[in-house]
């Protein structure tokens, strides 16, 4: 089993030159994005890359599995599959075929130096593109089991949100949407503001999560139009340029500085969910 390195939690924090993945500069963009999301996730997770089954895992998974400290959190999958991959079964094969999936209440047993650890969780599997139209890997997230009623009825007042993600980096957009779904929300993604306005005009969304810098129209102008048409819409911006463009807005919003961590996004969603609806 590959070894693990403690924080900081980003691809750039590790020396991958002697690992099975090689230098990150040569990685496909989807692999780099997926690895960053994995390493920043507060939930245990794995990323299986390539048919040679290279494994990357995060700090939360290493603590659960009882892995030791090493140079990079990645290496070849051993002959005995790690418990999450073994428990995924057919869902893992479906993910390799491009179909996201969930294994409810998987019972995992980790063979640790201090004795076996039993753990029950939901496995959320997300295909990761290889940058050329195929599936290059599978992201496996270990999440707390979802209540049966919530899993069957995601809109039944359980705190789930319907979120429109506007991000022109297609790989980032796809992975953010899949992570939001793994956390129990509904998420659609578009790359262009015009497509976002079209969807907002046809469907109800609770949250607009938009990059500030977009092609054809800024995320600020997009949000201004969207909130003008639906004052109840909550807005979260993601920006790599600070809050300079967000000054003097006449509607409530939250902003995240890129690169943000998944727990920061979760916290922002929890805050907008608690915001009262506008009067009138």
mmCIF file of C-alpha atoms in Angstrom:
data_model
loop_
_atom_site.group_PDB
_atom_site.id
_atom_site.type_symbol
_atom_site.label_atom_id
_atom_site.label_comp_id
_atom_site.label_asym_id
_atom_site.label_seq_id
_atom_site.Cartn_x
_atom_site.Cartn_y
_atom_site.Cartn_z
ATOM 1 C CA UNK A 1 0.000 0.000 0.000
ATOM 2 C CA UNK A 2 1.436 3.451 -0.862
ATOM 3 C CA UNK A 3 2.568 5.785 1.884
ATOM 4 C CA UNK A 4 1.107 9.119 2.929
ATOM 5 C CA UNK A 5 2.328 12.648 3.522
ATOM 6 C CA UNK A 6 0.696 15.155 5.881
ATOM 7 C CA UNK A 7 -0.508 18.645 4.932
ATOM 8 C CA UNK A 8 -0.281 21.050 3.136
ATOM 9 C CA UNK A 9 -2.963 19.397 1.067
ATOM 10 C CA UNK A 10 -2.230 20.102 -2.604
ATOM 11 C CA UNK A 11 -0.504 18.414 -5.515
ATOM 12 C CA UNK A 12 2.242 21.066 -5.443
ATOM 13 C CA UNK A 13 3.180 20.077 -1.878
ATOM 14 C CA UNK A 14 4.654 16.718 -2.940
ATOM 15 C CA UNK A 15 7.603 15.527 -4.992
ATOM 16 C CA UNK A 16 5.990 13.176 -7.511
ATOM 17 C CA UNK A 17 9.095 12.736 -9.684
ATOM 18 C CA UNK A 18 9.824 9.177 -8.541
ATOM 19 C CA UNK A 19 6.179 8.137 -8.151
ATOM 20 C CA UNK A 20 4.201 6.105 -10.653
ATOM 21 C CA UNK A 21 2.472 9.305 -11.821
ATOM 22 C CA UNK A 22 5.645 11.263 -12.570
ATOM 23 C CA UNK A 23 5.947 15.056 -12.643
ATOM 24 C CA UNK A 24 2.595 16.918 -12.347
ATOM 25 C CA UNK A 25 3.591 19.135 -15.287
ATOM 26 C CA UNK A 26 2.999 16.117 -17.521
ATOM 27 C CA UNK A 27 -0.350 15.185 -15.975
ATOM 28 C CA UNK A 28 -3.572 15.693 -17.932
ATOM 29 C CA UNK A 29 -5.479 18.693 -16.573
ATOM 30 C CA UNK A 30 -8.382 16.522 -15.266
ATOM 31 C CA UNK A 31 -5.951 14.440 -13.169
ATOM 32 C CA UNK A 32 -4.415 17.551 -11.605
ATOM 33 C CA UNK A 33 -7.852 19.006 -10.793
ATOM 34 C CA UNK A 34 -9.180 15.710 -9.403
ATOM 35 C CA UNK A 35 -6.079 15.211 -7.239
ATOM 36 C CA UNK A 36 -6.327 18.726 -5.808
ATOM 37 C CA UNK A 37 -10.008 18.217 -4.994
ATOM 38 C CA UNK A 38 -9.205 14.875 -3.374
ATOM 39 C CA UNK A 39 -6.317 16.175 -1.268
ATOM 40 C CA UNK A 40 -8.425 19.129 -0.081
ATOM 41 C CA UNK A 41 -11.483 17.037 0.776
ATOM 42 C CA UNK A 42 -12.382 16.727 4.478
ATOM 43 C CA UNK A 43 -13.887 13.310 3.727
ATOM 44 C CA UNK A 44 -11.798 10.169 3.144
ATOM 45 C CA UNK A 45 -11.255 9.463 -0.520
ATOM 46 C CA UNK A 46 -9.245 7.669 -3.185
ATOM 47 C CA UNK A 47 -8.386 8.410 -6.792
ATOM 48 C CA UNK A 48 -7.617 5.417 -9.022
ATOM 49 C CA UNK A 49 -5.834 6.508 -12.178
ATOM 50 C CA UNK A 50 -5.163 4.499 -15.333
ATOM 51 C CA UNK A 51 -5.742 0.862 -16.083
ATOM 52 C CA UNK A 52 -2.421 0.144 -14.342
ATOM 53 C CA UNK A 53 -4.382 1.255 -11.238
ATOM 54 C CA UNK A 54 -2.256 3.991 -9.711
ATOM 55 C CA UNK A 55 -3.746 5.022 -6.376
ATOM 56 C CA UNK A 56 -3.814 8.462 -4.744
ATOM 57 C CA UNK A 57 -5.458 9.023 -1.361
ATOM 58 C CA UNK A 58 -5.977 11.936 1.014
ATOM 59 C CA UNK A 59 -5.124 12.660 4.630
ATOM 60 C CA UNK A 60 -8.535 11.601 5.947
ATOM 61 C CA UNK A 61 -8.287 8.208 4.237
ATOM 62 C CA UNK A 62 -4.724 7.656 5.454
ATOM 63 C CA UNK A 63 -5.809 8.233 9.041
ATOM 64 C CA UNK A 64 -8.671 5.781 8.708
ATOM 65 C CA UNK A 65 -6.628 3.087 6.969
ATOM 66 C CA UNK A 66 -3.670 3.468 9.354
ATOM 67 C CA UNK A 67 -1.123 4.242 6.639
ATOM 68 C CA UNK A 68 2.374 5.433 7.497
ATOM 69 C CA UNK A 69 4.171 8.610 6.439
ATOM 70 C CA UNK A 70 5.978 8.759 3.106
ATOM 71 C CA UNK A 71 6.929 11.139 0.307
ATOM 72 C CA UNK A 72 3.742 11.133 -1.764
ATOM 73 C CA UNK A 73 0.180 9.883 -1.196
ATOM 74 C CA UNK A 74 0.208 7.630 -4.250
ATOM 75 C CA UNK A 75 1.538 4.439 -5.789
ATOM 76 C CA UNK A 76 0.391 1.217 -7.421
ATOM 77 C CA UNK A 77 -2.669 -0.575 -6.099
ATOM 78 C CA UNK A 78 -1.534 -3.771 -4.343
ATOM 79 C CA UNK A 79 -2.643 -7.263 -5.349
ATOM 80 C CA UNK A 80 -5.278 -7.162 -2.580
ATOM 81 C CA UNK A 81 -7.640 -4.302 -3.363
ATOM 82 C CA UNK A 82 -8.138 -1.575 -0.742
ATOM 83 C CA UNK A 83 -11.489 -2.042 1.050
ATOM 84 C CA UNK A 84 -13.351 0.775 -0.794
ATOM 85 C CA UNK A 85 -12.413 -0.580 -4.219
ATOM 86 C CA UNK A 86 -13.270 -4.132 -3.217
ATOM 87 C CA UNK A 87 -16.664 -3.043 -1.848
ATOM 88 C CA UNK A 88 -17.474 -0.894 -4.909
ATOM 89 C CA UNK A 89 -17.896 -3.996 -7.095
ATOM 90 C CA UNK A 90 -19.980 -3.393 -10.204
ATOM 91 C CA UNK A 91 -20.244 0.336 -9.465
ATOM 92 C CA UNK A 92 -16.489 0.637 -10.016
ATOM 93 C CA UNK A 93 -16.740 -1.005 -13.433
ATOM 94 C CA UNK A 94 -19.640 1.277 -14.322
ATOM 95 C CA UNK A 95 -17.551 4.294 -13.295
ATOM 96 C CA UNK A 96 -14.767 3.140 -15.626
ATOM 97 C CA UNK A 97 -17.442 3.094 -18.331
ATOM 98 C CA UNK A 98 -18.287 6.724 -17.565
ATOM 99 C CA UNK A 99 -21.281 6.315 -15.253
ATOM 100 C CA UNK A 100 -21.195 7.955 -11.781
ATOM 101 C CA UNK A 101 -22.530 5.704 -9.028
ATOM 102 C CA UNK A 102 -23.200 5.223 -5.340
ATOM 103 C CA UNK A 103 -22.841 2.166 -3.107
ATOM 104 C CA UNK A 104 -25.073 2.658 -0.077
ATOM 105 C CA UNK A 105 -23.902 1.626 3.392
ATOM 106 C CA UNK A 106 -20.789 -0.247 2.322
ATOM 107 C CA UNK A 107 -19.242 -2.230 5.200
ATOM 108 C CA UNK A 108 -15.447 -1.789 5.100
ATOM 109 C CA UNK A 109 -12.782 -3.498 7.189
ATOM 110 C CA UNK A 110 -9.342 -1.867 7.415
ATOM 111 C CA UNK A 111 -6.477 -4.109 8.588
ATOM 112 C CA UNK A 112 -4.474 -1.700 10.716
ATOM 113 C CA UNK A 113 -1.383 -2.270 12.852
ATOM 114 C CA UNK A 114 -3.481 -1.682 15.983
ATOM 115 C CA UNK A 115 -6.180 -4.125 14.898
ATOM 116 C CA UNK A 116 -9.053 -4.175 12.382
ATOM 117 C CA UNK A 117 -11.267 -1.122 12.017
ATOM 118 C CA UNK A 118 -14.869 -1.568 10.877
ATOM 119 C CA UNK A 119 -16.350 1.375 9.014
ATOM 120 C CA UNK A 120 -19.737 1.831 7.333
ATOM 121 C CA UNK A 121 -20.187 4.531 4.708
ATOM 122 C CA UNK A 122 -21.668 5.435 1.345
ATOM 123 C CA UNK A 123 -19.219 5.184 -1.562
ATOM 124 C CA UNK A 124 -19.661 7.871 -4.227
ATOM 125 C CA UNK A 125 -17.852 7.064 -7.483
ATOM 126 C CA UNK A 126 -17.119 9.738 -10.094
ATOM 127 C CA UNK A 127 -15.412 9.089 -13.453
ATOM 128 C CA UNK A 128 -12.541 11.470 -14.239
ATOM 129 C CA UNK A 129 -11.847 12.218 -17.895
ATOM 130 C CA UNK A 130 -8.402 11.628 -19.356
ATOM 131 C CA UNK A 131 -8.401 14.893 -21.301
ATOM 132 C CA UNK A 132 -8.978 13.109 -24.588
ATOM 133 C CA UNK A 133 -12.618 12.086 -24.350
ATOM 134 C CA UNK A 134 -12.149 8.856 -22.397
ATOM 135 C CA UNK A 135 -12.182 7.928 -18.723
ATOM 136 C CA UNK A 136 -8.744 8.210 -17.147
ATOM 137 C CA UNK A 137 -9.628 7.398 -13.570
ATOM 138 C CA UNK A 138 -12.251 7.083 -10.863
ATOM 139 C CA UNK A 139 -12.660 9.244 -7.762
ATOM 140 C CA UNK A 140 -14.077 7.335 -4.772
ATOM 141 C CA UNK A 141 -15.428 9.367 -1.850
ATOM 142 C CA UNK A 142 -16.292 7.774 1.520
ATOM 143 C CA UNK A 143 -19.244 9.745 2.902
ATOM 144 C CA UNK A 144 -21.467 9.238 5.957
ATOM 145 C CA UNK A 145 -24.458 7.034 5.072
ATOM 146 C CA UNK A 146 -27.343 9.117 3.756
ATOM 147 C CA UNK A 147 -30.691 8.670 5.549
ATOM 148 C CA UNK A 148 -32.966 6.464 3.466
ATOM 149 C CA UNK A 149 -35.642 9.139 3.093
ATOM 150 C CA UNK A 150 -33.101 11.763 2.042
ATOM 151 C CA UNK A 151 -31.571 9.459 -0.552
ATOM 152 C CA UNK A 152 -34.989 8.722 -2.049
ATOM 153 C CA UNK A 153 -36.314 12.296 -1.899
ATOM 154 C CA UNK A 154 -33.523 14.852 -2.190
ATOM 155 C CA UNK A 155 -35.970 17.791 -2.276
ATOM 156 C CA UNK A 156 -38.034 16.759 0.746
ATOM 157 C CA UNK A 157 -36.781 19.541 3.012
ATOM 158 C CA UNK A 158 -33.572 17.774 4.069
ATOM 159 C CA UNK A 159 -31.355 20.800 3.484
ATOM 160 C CA UNK A 160 -30.304 19.851 -0.040
ATOM 161 C CA UNK A 161 -29.922 22.702 -2.524
ATOM 162 C CA UNK A 162 -30.340 22.968 -6.252
ATOM 163 C CA UNK A 163 -27.177 24.638 -7.526
ATOM 164 C CA UNK A 164 -26.192 26.018 -10.920
ATOM 165 C CA UNK A 165 -22.406 25.971 -11.382
ATOM 166 C CA UNK A 166 -21.041 28.393 -13.989
ATOM 167 C CA UNK A 167 -17.401 27.592 -14.761
ATOM 168 C CA UNK A 168 -15.741 27.750 -18.173
ATOM 169 C CA UNK A 169 -13.067 25.205 -17.219
ATOM 170 C CA UNK A 170 -15.023 22.095 -18.162
ATOM 171 C CA UNK A 171 -12.991 19.679 -16.048
ATOM 172 C CA UNK A 172 -13.313 21.847 -12.934
ATOM 173 C CA UNK A 173 -17.016 22.357 -13.607
ATOM 174 C CA UNK A 174 -17.638 18.620 -13.911
ATOM 175 C CA UNK A 175 -15.731 17.704 -10.768
ATOM 176 C CA UNK A 176 -17.302 20.461 -8.656
ATOM 177 C CA UNK A 177 -20.778 19.347 -9.756
ATOM 178 C CA UNK A 178 -20.027 15.731 -8.885
ATOM 179 C CA UNK A 179 -18.666 16.676 -5.467
ATOM 180 C CA UNK A 180 -21.760 18.780 -4.758
ATOM 181 C CA UNK A 181 -23.920 15.789 -5.669
ATOM 182 C CA UNK A 182 -21.846 13.614 -3.352
ATOM 183 C CA UNK A 183 -22.663 16.025 -0.530
ATOM 184 C CA UNK A 184 -26.393 15.601 -1.176
ATOM 185 C CA UNK A 185 -27.148 18.582 -3.422
ATOM 186 C CA UNK A 186 -28.453 18.752 -6.985
ATOM 187 C CA UNK A 187 -26.053 20.441 -9.388
ATOM 188 C CA UNK A 188 -26.033 21.419 -13.045
ATOM 189 C CA UNK A 189 -23.044 22.947 -14.792
ATOM 190 C CA UNK A 190 -22.633 25.303 -17.747
ATOM 191 C CA UNK A 191 -19.627 27.092 -19.202
ATOM 192 C CA UNK A 192 -21.178 30.251 -20.699
ATOM 193 C CA UNK A 193 -23.297 32.962 -19.013
ATOM 194 C CA UNK A 194 -25.876 32.845 -21.797
ATOM 195 C CA UNK A 195 -26.453 29.146 -21.116
ATOM 196 C CA UNK A 196 -26.771 29.959 -17.418
ATOM 197 C CA UNK A 197 -29.425 32.624 -18.056
ATOM 198 C CA UNK A 198 -31.315 30.207 -20.283
ATOM 199 C CA UNK A 199 -31.358 27.528 -17.579
ATOM 200 C CA UNK A 200 -32.267 30.035 -14.869
ATOM 201 C CA UNK A 201 -35.216 31.129 -16.981
ATOM 202 C CA UNK A 202 -36.499 27.569 -17.385
ATOM 203 C CA UNK A 203 -35.696 25.919 -14.028
ATOM 204 C CA UNK A 204 -35.702 26.827 -10.358
ATOM 205 C CA UNK A 205 -32.336 27.015 -8.591
ATOM 206 C CA UNK A 206 -31.544 27.870 -4.989
ATOM 207 C CA UNK A 207 -27.934 28.900 -5.551
ATOM 208 C CA UNK A 208 -25.910 30.383 -8.394
ATOM 209 C CA UNK A 209 -22.245 29.394 -7.927
ATOM 210 C CA UNK A 210 -20.310 31.334 -10.539
ATOM 211 C CA UNK A 211 -16.751 32.111 -11.460
ATOM 212 C CA UNK A 212 -16.223 35.885 -11.647
ATOM 213 C CA UNK A 213 -14.239 35.703 -14.901
ATOM 214 C CA UNK A 214 -16.366 34.209 -17.692
ATOM 215 C CA UNK A 215 -16.425 34.465 -21.505
ATOM 216 C CA UNK A 216 -18.730 37.151 -22.916
ATOM 217 C CA UNK A 217 -20.032 38.423 -19.579
ATOM 218 C CA UNK A 218 -18.614 38.640 -16.069
ATOM 219 C CA UNK A 219 -20.032 36.485 -13.328
ATOM 220 C CA UNK A 220 -21.012 39.719 -11.558
ATOM 221 C CA UNK A 221 -23.191 40.865 -14.475
ATOM 222 C CA UNK A 222 -24.627 37.360 -14.768
ATOM 223 C CA UNK A 223 -25.575 37.339 -11.087
ATOM 224 C CA UNK A 224 -27.055 40.834 -11.303
ATOM 225 C CA UNK A 225 -29.384 39.740 -14.116
ATOM 226 C CA UNK A 226 -30.223 36.453 -12.396
ATOM 227 C CA UNK A 227 -31.062 38.070 -9.063
ATOM 228 C CA UNK A 228 -33.075 40.767 -10.844
ATOM 229 C CA UNK A 229 -35.260 38.038 -12.348
ATOM 230 C CA UNK A 230 -35.355 35.941 -9.148
ATOM 231 C CA UNK A 231 -34.623 37.898 -5.945
ATOM 232 C CA UNK A 232 -34.727 34.662 -3.891
ATOM 233 C CA UNK A 233 -31.660 33.272 -5.707
ATOM 234 C CA UNK A 234 -28.575 32.993 -3.470
ATOM 235 C CA UNK A 235 -25.179 33.827 -5.012
ATOM 236 C CA UNK A 236 -21.677 32.502 -4.340
ATOM 237 C CA UNK A 237 -18.751 33.800 -6.387
ATOM 238 C CA UNK A 238 -15.422 32.064 -6.965
ATOM 239 C CA UNK A 239 -12.573 34.371 -7.951
ATOM 240 C CA UNK A 240 -8.843 34.187 -8.424
ATOM 241 C CA UNK A 241 -8.567 37.992 -8.357
ATOM 242 C CA UNK A 242 -9.895 38.891 -4.917
ATOM 243 C CA UNK A 243 -13.058 40.892 -4.251
ATOM 244 C CA UNK A 244 -12.186 43.982 -6.298
ATOM 245 C CA UNK A 245 -14.959 43.355 -8.854
ATOM 246 C CA UNK A 246 -17.494 42.540 -6.138
ATOM 247 C CA UNK A 247 -17.595 45.934 -4.435
ATOM 248 C CA UNK A 248 -20.796 47.965 -4.293
ATOM 249 C CA UNK A 249 -23.109 45.118 -5.321
ATOM 250 C CA UNK A 250 -26.727 45.745 -4.385
ATOM 251 C CA UNK A 251 -27.583 42.119 -3.525
ATOM 252 C CA UNK A 252 -26.294 39.663 -0.884
ATOM 253 C CA UNK A 253 -23.510 37.284 -1.903
ATOM 254 C CA UNK A 254 -20.654 35.187 -0.562
ATOM 255 C CA UNK A 255 -17.275 34.815 -2.246
ATOM 256 C CA UNK A 256 -14.543 32.184 -2.232
ATOM 257 C CA UNK A 257 -10.957 32.902 -3.169
ATOM 258 C CA UNK A 258 -9.480 30.400 -5.641
ATOM 259 C CA UNK A 259 -8.095 27.924 -4.889
ATOM 260 C CA UNK A 260 -10.661 27.135 -2.201
ATOM 261 C CA UNK A 261 -11.047 24.012 -0.097
ATOM 262 C CA UNK A 262 -14.148 21.866 -0.200
ATOM 263 C CA UNK A 263 -14.959 22.548 3.430
ATOM 264 C CA UNK A 264 -14.965 26.281 2.588
ATOM 265 C CA UNK A 265 -17.490 25.616 -0.175
ATOM 266 C CA UNK A 266 -19.614 23.516 2.177
ATOM 267 C CA UNK A 267 -19.507 26.285 4.771
ATOM 268 C CA UNK A 268 -20.584 28.867 2.179
ATOM 269 C CA UNK A 269 -23.499 26.674 1.089
ATOM 270 C CA UNK A 270 -24.565 26.225 4.713
ATOM 271 C CA UNK A 271 -24.510 30.002 5.183
ATOM 272 C CA UNK A 272 -26.595 30.802 2.102
ATOM 273 C CA UNK A 273 -29.067 28.079 3.078
ATOM 274 C CA UNK A 274 -29.638 29.961 6.335
ATOM 275 C CA UNK A 275 -30.124 33.322 4.643
ATOM 276 C CA UNK A 276 -33.737 34.540 4.934
ATOM 277 C CA UNK A 277 -35.761 34.945 1.757
ATOM 278 C CA UNK A 278 -36.153 38.601 0.641
ATOM 279 C CA UNK A 279 -39.374 40.298 1.585
ATOM 280 C CA UNK A 280 -41.897 40.950 -1.152
#
